[in-house]
Structures are given as C-alpha cells and as structure tokens.
Amino acid sequence: MKMKRIITVLFIFVLMFTLAACSSNSKLVGQWVEVEGNGVADSFILREDGSASIEGWSGEWRIDDGKLYVANVLDGGEYYNYKISGNKLTLIEVNDPDDVAVYKKVS
C-alpha cells in the first residue's frame, strides 16, 4: 500500500512537470517579428514539432536547461535566455549578453 502511494505521488509530480514544460514551449510556437534590437533574424517561425523557419531557411528549435536553442542550416545554432511577456519575446544571446532583441508574436 505504501509503495502504491509513493508511485502515485511520483507519477503526479512527473505529470505536473511535463505539463509545465509543454505550456512554456507552446507559448513560443508561432511567427515572431523583430520590433527592437539587432537580433539574428528579422523574423522567424517556431513550430510545435520543433522545426523552424528563420527568414525562409529551415531550422530547428528546442528548450535545453531553460534556454532556447535555435539552429538553421546555414550557420548552426545559438542558445538564448528568453522571456515571454504577453505577445513579446525577449532574446538574449548566451555567448553575448549585450545582444538583446525583442520580437512580437504575429500569429
């Protein structure tokens, strides 16, 4: 009986963590257009399946250790610290914290 309770609690914890992670990722899905700064792209699309389109070039994206990883076929990938506030996305390049860009979600 005690083992069943422990397994149930662990299952609930894993489920909550999974749902929280999916919720965060789903906010990133969509088309983004730069409104401020000098970011890596004027616009990009992040899709639910992890694929991306960065100014027309194919790419991929994912969340690694709380950082947004975006890569395209031309120049590999970069990691960004990110913050979502409403329909605005702020990206700060991990390797160059002075490189900050703000994007607006358009779809």
Backbone as a printed PyTorch tensor [residue, N CA C, xyz], in Angstrom:
tensor([[[  0.8200,  -1.1900,   0.0000],
         [  0.0000,   0.0000,   0.0000],
         [  0.8690,   1.2610,   0.0000]],

        [[  1.9280,   1.2570,   0.8190],
         [  2.8140,   2.4000,   0.8940],
         [  3.5340,   2.6160,  -0.4410]],

        [[  3.9590,   1.5290,  -1.0960],
         [  4.6460,   1.6190,  -2.3840],
         [  3.7140,   2.2020,  -3.4450]],

        [[  2.4470,   1.8230,  -3.4110],
         [  1.4730,   2.3350,  -4.3720],
         [  1.3050,   3.8530,  -4.1980]],

        [[  1.2910,   4.3080,  -2.9860],
         [  1.1510,   5.7320,  -2.6990],
         [  2.3800,   6.5090,  -3.2010]],

        [[  3.5600,   5.9470,  -3.0070],
         [  4.7890,   6.5890,  -3.4670],
         [  4.7950,   6.6850,  -4.9880]],

        [[  4.4160,   5.6120,  -5.6590],
         [  4.3760,   5.6110,  -7.1250],
         [  3.3530,   6.6270,  -7.6280]],

        [[  2.2190,   6.7190,  -6.9770],
         [  1.1960,   7.6890,  -7.3640],
         [  1.6990,   9.1160,  -7.2230]],

        [[  2.3620,   9.4140,  -6.1160],
         [  2.9100,  10.7550,  -5.8900],
         [  3.9780,  11.0730,  -6.9440]],

        [[  4.8520,  10.1260,  -7.2400],
         [  5.8760,  10.3390,  -8.2670],
         [  5.2570,  10.5680,  -9.6370]],

        [[  4.2300,   9.7910,  -9.9560],
         [  3.5530,   9.9490, -11.2380],
         [  2.9350,  11.3460, -11.3560]],

        [[  2.2990,  11.8200, -10.3110],
         [  1.6900,  13.1510, -10.3210],
         [  2.7680,  14.2160, -10.4870]],

        [[  3.8860,  14.0740,  -9.8070],
         [  4.9830,  15.0270,  -9.9250],
         [  5.5070,  15.0850, -11.3640]],

        [[  5.7400,  13.9360, -11.9750],
         [  6.2340,  13.8790, -13.3550],
         [  5.2110,  14.4880, -14.3070]],

        [[  3.9470,  14.2040, -14.1150],
         [  2.8890,  14.7530, -14.9560],
         [  2.8410,  16.2770, -14.8530]],

        [[  2.9290,  16.8080, -13.6500],
         [  2.9080,  18.2610, -13.4570],
         [  4.1090,  18.9070, -14.1370]],

        [[  5.2830,  18.3200, -13.9930],
         [  6.4990,  18.8480, -14.6150],
         [  6.3660,  18.8350, -16.1370]],

        [[  5.8500,  17.7470, -16.6880],
         [  5.6700,  17.6230, -18.1310],
         [  4.6950,  18.6650, -18.6560]],

        [[  3.5860,  18.8400, -17.9760],
         [  2.6040,  19.8330, -18.4080],
         [  3.1550,  21.2430, -18.3300]],

        [[  3.9180,  21.5380, -17.3120],
         [  4.5260,  22.8680, -17.1870],
         [  5.5090,  23.1150, -18.3240]],

        [[  6.2970,  22.1220, -18.6650],
         [  7.2630,  22.2680, -19.7620],
         [  6.5520,  22.4600, -21.0910]],

        [[  5.4960,  21.7150, -21.3370],
         [  4.7400,  21.8590, -22.5800],
         [  4.0910,  23.2260, -22.6630]],

        [[  3.5850,  23.7070, -21.5760],
         [  2.9420,  25.0100, -21.5390],
         [  3.9240,  26.1060, -21.9180]],

        [[  5.1310,  26.0480, -21.3910],
         [  6.1600,  27.0340, -21.6980],
         [  6.5330,  26.9810, -23.1700]],

        [[  6.7060,  25.7850, -23.7220],
         [  7.0670,  25.6320, -25.1220],
         [  5.9640,  26.1250, -26.0360]],

        [[  4.7130,  25.8690, -25.6890],
         [  3.6130,  26.2530, -26.5670],
         [  3.5160,  27.7660, -26.7130]],

        [[  3.9650,  28.5170, -25.7380],
         [  3.9630,  29.9770, -25.8460],
         [  4.9610,  30.4540, -26.8870]],

        [[  5.9770,  29.6570, -27.1710],
         [  6.9940,  30.0270, -28.1540],
         [  6.5730,  29.7080, -29.5820]],

        [[  5.6180,  28.7920, -29.7360],
         [  5.1770,  28.3860, -31.0640],
         [  4.4540,  29.5430, -31.7420]],

        [[  4.8660,  29.8330, -32.9840],
         [  4.2130,  30.8780, -33.7610],
         [  5.2110,  31.6570, -34.5930]],

        [[  4.7160,  32.7260, -35.2190],
         [  5.5590,  33.5920, -36.0390],
         [  5.9240,  34.8270, -35.2360]],

        [[  7.2070,  35.1730, -35.2630],
         [  7.7480,  36.2990, -34.4890],
         [  8.4390,  37.2810, -35.4290]],

        [[  8.2180,  38.5740, -35.1840],
         [  8.8320,  39.6390, -35.9800],
         [  9.5780,  40.5740, -35.0370]],

        [[ 10.8110,  40.9120, -35.4090],
         [ 11.6290,  41.7710, -34.5530],
         [ 11.0550,  43.1880, -34.5070]],

        [[ 10.9830,  43.7430, -33.2950],
         [ 10.4910,  45.1130, -33.1130],
         [ 11.5280,  46.0150, -32.4420]],

        [[ 12.5750,  45.4040, -31.9030],
         [ 13.5820,  46.1970, -31.1850],
         [ 14.8810,  45.4090, -31.1160]],

        [[ 16.0060,  46.1100, -31.2460],
         [ 17.3070,  45.4690, -31.1100],
         [ 17.8840,  45.0600, -32.4490]],

        [[ 18.9170,  44.2650, -32.3700],
         [ 19.6150,  43.7970, -33.5670],
         [ 19.7820,  42.2920, -33.4620]],

        [[ 18.6810,  41.5830, -33.5710],
         [ 18.6910,  40.1390, -33.4020],
         [ 19.2600,  39.4090, -34.6010]],

        [[ 19.3390,  38.1150, -34.4700],
         [ 19.9010,  37.2710, -35.5050],
         [ 19.0020,  37.2300, -36.7400]],

        [[ 17.7050,  37.5100, -36.5880],
         [ 16.7710,  37.4400, -37.7120],
         [ 15.6960,  38.5110, -37.5590]],

        [[ 15.2280,  39.0020, -38.7050],
         [ 14.1180,  39.9590, -38.6860],
         [ 12.8110,  39.2660, -38.3230]],

        [[ 12.7080,  37.9800, -38.6980],
         [ 11.5070,  37.2030, -38.3770],
         [ 11.8420,  35.7210, -38.3780]],

        [[ 11.0350,  34.9680, -37.6620],
         [ 11.1890,  33.5140, -37.6440],
         [  9.8860,  32.8650, -37.2150]],

        [[  9.7690,  31.5810, -37.5300],
         [  8.5950,  30.7910, -37.1550],
         [  9.0850,  29.5820, -36.3740]],

        [[  8.4930,  29.3590, -35.2070],
         [  8.7780,  28.1640, -34.4090],
         [  7.5310,  27.2960, -34.4370]],

        [[  7.6930,  26.0510, -34.8680],
         [  6.5550,  25.1410, -34.9820],
         [  6.5230,  24.1640, -33.8100]],

        [[  5.3370,  23.6370, -33.5820],
         [  5.1030,  22.7250, -32.4650],
         [  5.9780,  21.4740, -32.5290]],

        [[  6.3120,  21.0220, -33.7430],
         [  7.1030,  19.7910, -33.9020],
         [  8.6030,  20.0030, -33.7260]],

        [[  9.0240,  21.2400, -33.3860],
         [ 10.4340,  21.5210, -33.1800],
         [ 11.1430,  22.0380, -34.4160]],

        [[ 10.4260,  22.1130, -35.5280],
         [ 11.0310,  22.6790, -36.7270],
         [ 10.8850,  24.1980, -36.6900]],

        [[ 11.7100,  24.8620, -37.4820],
         [ 11.6990,  26.3180, -37.5110],
         [ 11.9550,  26.8100, -38.9260]],

        [[ 11.5270,  28.0320, -39.1760],
         [ 11.8410,  28.7230, -40.4090],
         [ 12.4140,  30.0740, -39.9930]],

        [[ 13.6690,  30.3010, -40.3290],
         [ 14.3590,  31.5170, -39.9160],
         [ 14.6850,  32.3030, -41.1810]],

        [[ 13.8840,  33.3490, -41.4070],
         [ 13.9970,  34.1450, -42.6280],
         [ 14.0020,  33.2530, -43.8690]],

        [[ 13.1340,  32.2540, -43.8870],
         [ 12.9840,  31.3650, -45.0340],
         [ 13.8760,  30.1380, -45.0280]],

        [[ 14.8570,  30.0830, -44.1330],
         [ 15.7570,  28.9330, -44.0600],
         [ 15.2240,  27.9170, -43.0530]],

        [[ 15.3460,  26.6370, -43.3920],
         [ 14.9070,  25.5730, -42.4940],
         [ 15.7950,  25.5190, -41.2610]],

        [[ 15.1800,  25.1500, -40.1500],
         [ 15.9420,  25.0170, -38.9180],
         [ 15.1950,  24.1940, -37.8960]],

        [[ 15.6720,  24.2700, -36.6630],
         [ 15.0520,  23.5490, -35.5590],
         [ 15.1770,  24.3780, -34.2910]],

        [[ 14.3500,  24.0370, -33.3030],
         [ 14.4340,  24.7160, -32.0240],
         [ 14.0260,  23.7550, -30.9190]],

        [[ 14.4880,  24.0710, -29.7090],
         [ 14.1180,  23.2870, -28.5250],
         [ 14.5140,  24.0950, -27.2840]],

        [[ 14.0380,  23.6520, -26.1510],
         [ 14.4310,  24.2310, -24.8780],
         [ 15.4080,  23.2710, -24.2160]],

        [[ 16.6040,  23.7660, -23.8970],
         [ 17.6370,  22.9920, -23.1950],
         [ 17.9900,  23.7270, -21.9160]],

        [[ 17.7890,  23.0900, -20.7920],
         [ 18.1410,  23.6800, -19.4890],
         [ 17.6040,  25.1020, -19.3340]],

        [[ 16.3660,  25.3100, -19.7700],
         [ 15.7320,  26.6130, -19.6130],
         [ 16.1870,  27.6600, -20.6160]],

        [[ 16.9610,  27.2500, -21.6180],
         [ 17.4250,  28.1770, -22.6440],
         [ 16.8560,  27.7510, -23.9930]],

        [[ 16.5610,  28.7450, -24.8240],
         [ 16.0560,  28.4830, -26.1670],
         [ 17.2320,  28.2260, -27.0950]],

        [[ 17.2140,  27.0720, -27.7640],
         [ 18.2270,  26.7400, -28.7530],
         [ 17.5740,  26.8400, -30.1280]],

        [[ 18.1460,  27.6470, -31.0060],
         [ 17.6390,  27.8150, -32.3630],
         [ 18.7950,  27.5730, -33.3240]],

        [[ 18.5460,  26.7370, -34.3420],
         [ 19.5860,  26.4280, -35.3260],
         [ 18.9940,  26.4950, -36.7200]],

        [[ 19.8130,  26.9050, -37.6790],
         [ 19.3900,  26.8340, -39.0720],
         [ 20.4760,  26.1400, -39.8830]],

        [[ 20.1660,  25.8510, -41.1420],
         [ 21.0840,  25.0710, -41.9700],
         [ 22.3240,  25.8620, -42.3650]],

        [[ 22.2880,  27.1770, -42.2550],
         [ 23.4260,  27.9910, -42.6960],
         [ 24.5420,  28.0890, -41.6760]],

        [[ 24.2030,  28.4850, -40.4500],
         [ 25.2750,  28.7680, -39.5040],
         [ 25.1120,  28.0890, -38.1510]],

        [[ 24.5340,  26.9340, -38.1210],
         [ 24.4520,  26.2080, -36.8630],
         [ 23.4920,  26.8520, -35.8850]],

        [[ 23.7370,  26.6580, -34.6040],
         [ 22.7760,  27.1030, -33.6080],
         [ 23.3490,  28.0150, -32.5520]],

        [[ 22.4240,  28.6620, -31.8530],
         [ 22.7630,  29.5570, -30.7450],
         [ 21.8100,  29.2870, -29.5910]],

        [[ 22.2850,  29.5530, -28.3860],
         [ 21.4550,  29.4720, -27.1930],
         [ 21.0770,  30.8770, -26.7430]],

        [[ 19.8300,  31.0190, -26.3040],
         [ 19.3220,  32.3080, -25.8470],
         [ 18.6200,  32.1650, -24.5070]],

        [[ 18.8540,  33.1050, -23.6220],
         [ 17.9680,  33.2740, -22.4850],
         [ 16.7460,  33.9750, -23.0570]],

        [[ 15.5780,  33.6250, -22.5590],
         [ 14.3810,  34.2320, -23.1300],
         [ 13.3710,  34.5780, -22.0490]],

        [[ 12.5320,  35.5550, -22.3980],
         [ 11.4490,  35.9580, -21.5110],
         [ 10.2480,  36.2820, -22.3850]],

        [[  9.0950,  35.7140, -22.0140],
         [  7.8510,  35.9880, -22.7320],
         [  6.9740,  36.8400, -21.8350]],

        [[  6.4860,  37.9400, -22.3840],
         [  5.5650,  38.8100, -21.6700],
         [  4.4620,  39.2060, -22.6490]],

        [[  3.2870,  38.6170, -22.4620],
         [  2.1980,  38.8640, -23.4070],
         [  2.5740,  38.3210, -24.7750]],

        [[  2.5580,  39.2070, -25.7850],
         [  2.9310,  38.7810, -27.1370],
         [  4.3490,  39.2180, -27.5040]],

        [[  5.1570,  39.5250, -26.5050],
         [  6.5490,  39.9460, -26.7290],
         [  7.5100,  38.8680, -26.2300]],

        [[  8.5420,  38.6440, -27.0130],
         [  9.5870,  37.6820, -26.6840],
         [ 10.9160,  38.4170, -26.6850]],

        [[ 11.6130,  38.3830, -25.5670],
         [ 12.9380,  38.9880, -25.4700],
         [ 13.9770,  37.8760, -25.5120]],

        [[ 14.9230,  38.0020, -26.4400],
         [ 16.0040,  37.0280, -26.5770],
         [ 17.3300,  37.6900, -26.2390]],

        [[ 18.1070,  37.0190, -25.4050],
         [ 19.4350,  37.4880, -25.0260],
         [ 20.4080,  36.3600, -25.3390]],

        [[ 21.3220,  36.6130, -26.2520],
         [ 22.2720,  35.5790, -26.6420],
         [ 23.1530,  35.2070, -25.4490]],

        [[ 23.2610,  33.9060, -25.1700],
         [ 24.0200,  33.4320, -24.0150],
         [ 25.4900,  33.8190, -24.1310]],

        [[ 26.0830,  33.6920, -25.3180],
         [ 27.5060,  33.9880, -25.5010],
         [ 27.8000,  35.4750, -25.6350]],

        [[ 26.7630,  36.2920, -25.8020],
         [ 26.9410,  37.7420, -25.9420],
         [ 25.7440,  38.4450, -25.3000]],

        [[ 25.7550,  38.6060, -23.9720],
         [ 24.6090,  39.1750, -23.2560],
         [ 24.2280,  40.5890, -23.6810]],

        [[ 25.1150,  41.2760, -24.4150],
         [ 24.7670,  42.6030, -24.9290],
         [ 23.8850,  42.5060, -26.1740]],

        [[ 23.7900,  41.3160, -26.7540],
         [ 22.9790,  41.0860, -27.9450],
         [ 21.5390,  40.7510, -27.5070]],

        [[ 20.7100,  41.7770, -27.4540],
         [ 19.3220,  41.6510, -26.9910],
         [ 18.3930,  42.0520, -28.1270]],

        [[ 17.3630,  41.2590, -28.3420],
         [ 16.3520,  41.5910, -29.3570],
         [ 14.9730,  41.2830, -28.7930]],

        [[ 14.0080,  42.1080, -29.1880],
         [ 12.6240,  41.9160, -28.7820],
         [ 11.8020,  41.6260, -30.0210]],

        [[ 10.9780,  40.5880, -29.9260],
         [ 10.1320,  40.1510, -31.0300],
         [  8.6660,  40.2280, -30.6090]],

        [[  7.8090,  40.4560, -31.5840],
         [  6.3660,  40.4780, -31.3550],
         [  5.7480,  39.2850, -32.0840]],

        [[  4.8530,  38.5870, -31.3860],
         [  4.1800,  37.4300, -31.9970],
         [  3.0710,  37.9510, -32.9000]],

        [[  3.1080,  37.5110, -34.1660],
         [  2.1150,  37.9730, -35.1260],
         [  1.1350,  36.8610, -35.5210]],

        [[  1.4340,  35.6360, -35.1770],
         [  0.4700,  34.5390, -35.3750],
         [  0.8910,  33.3180, -34.5920]]])
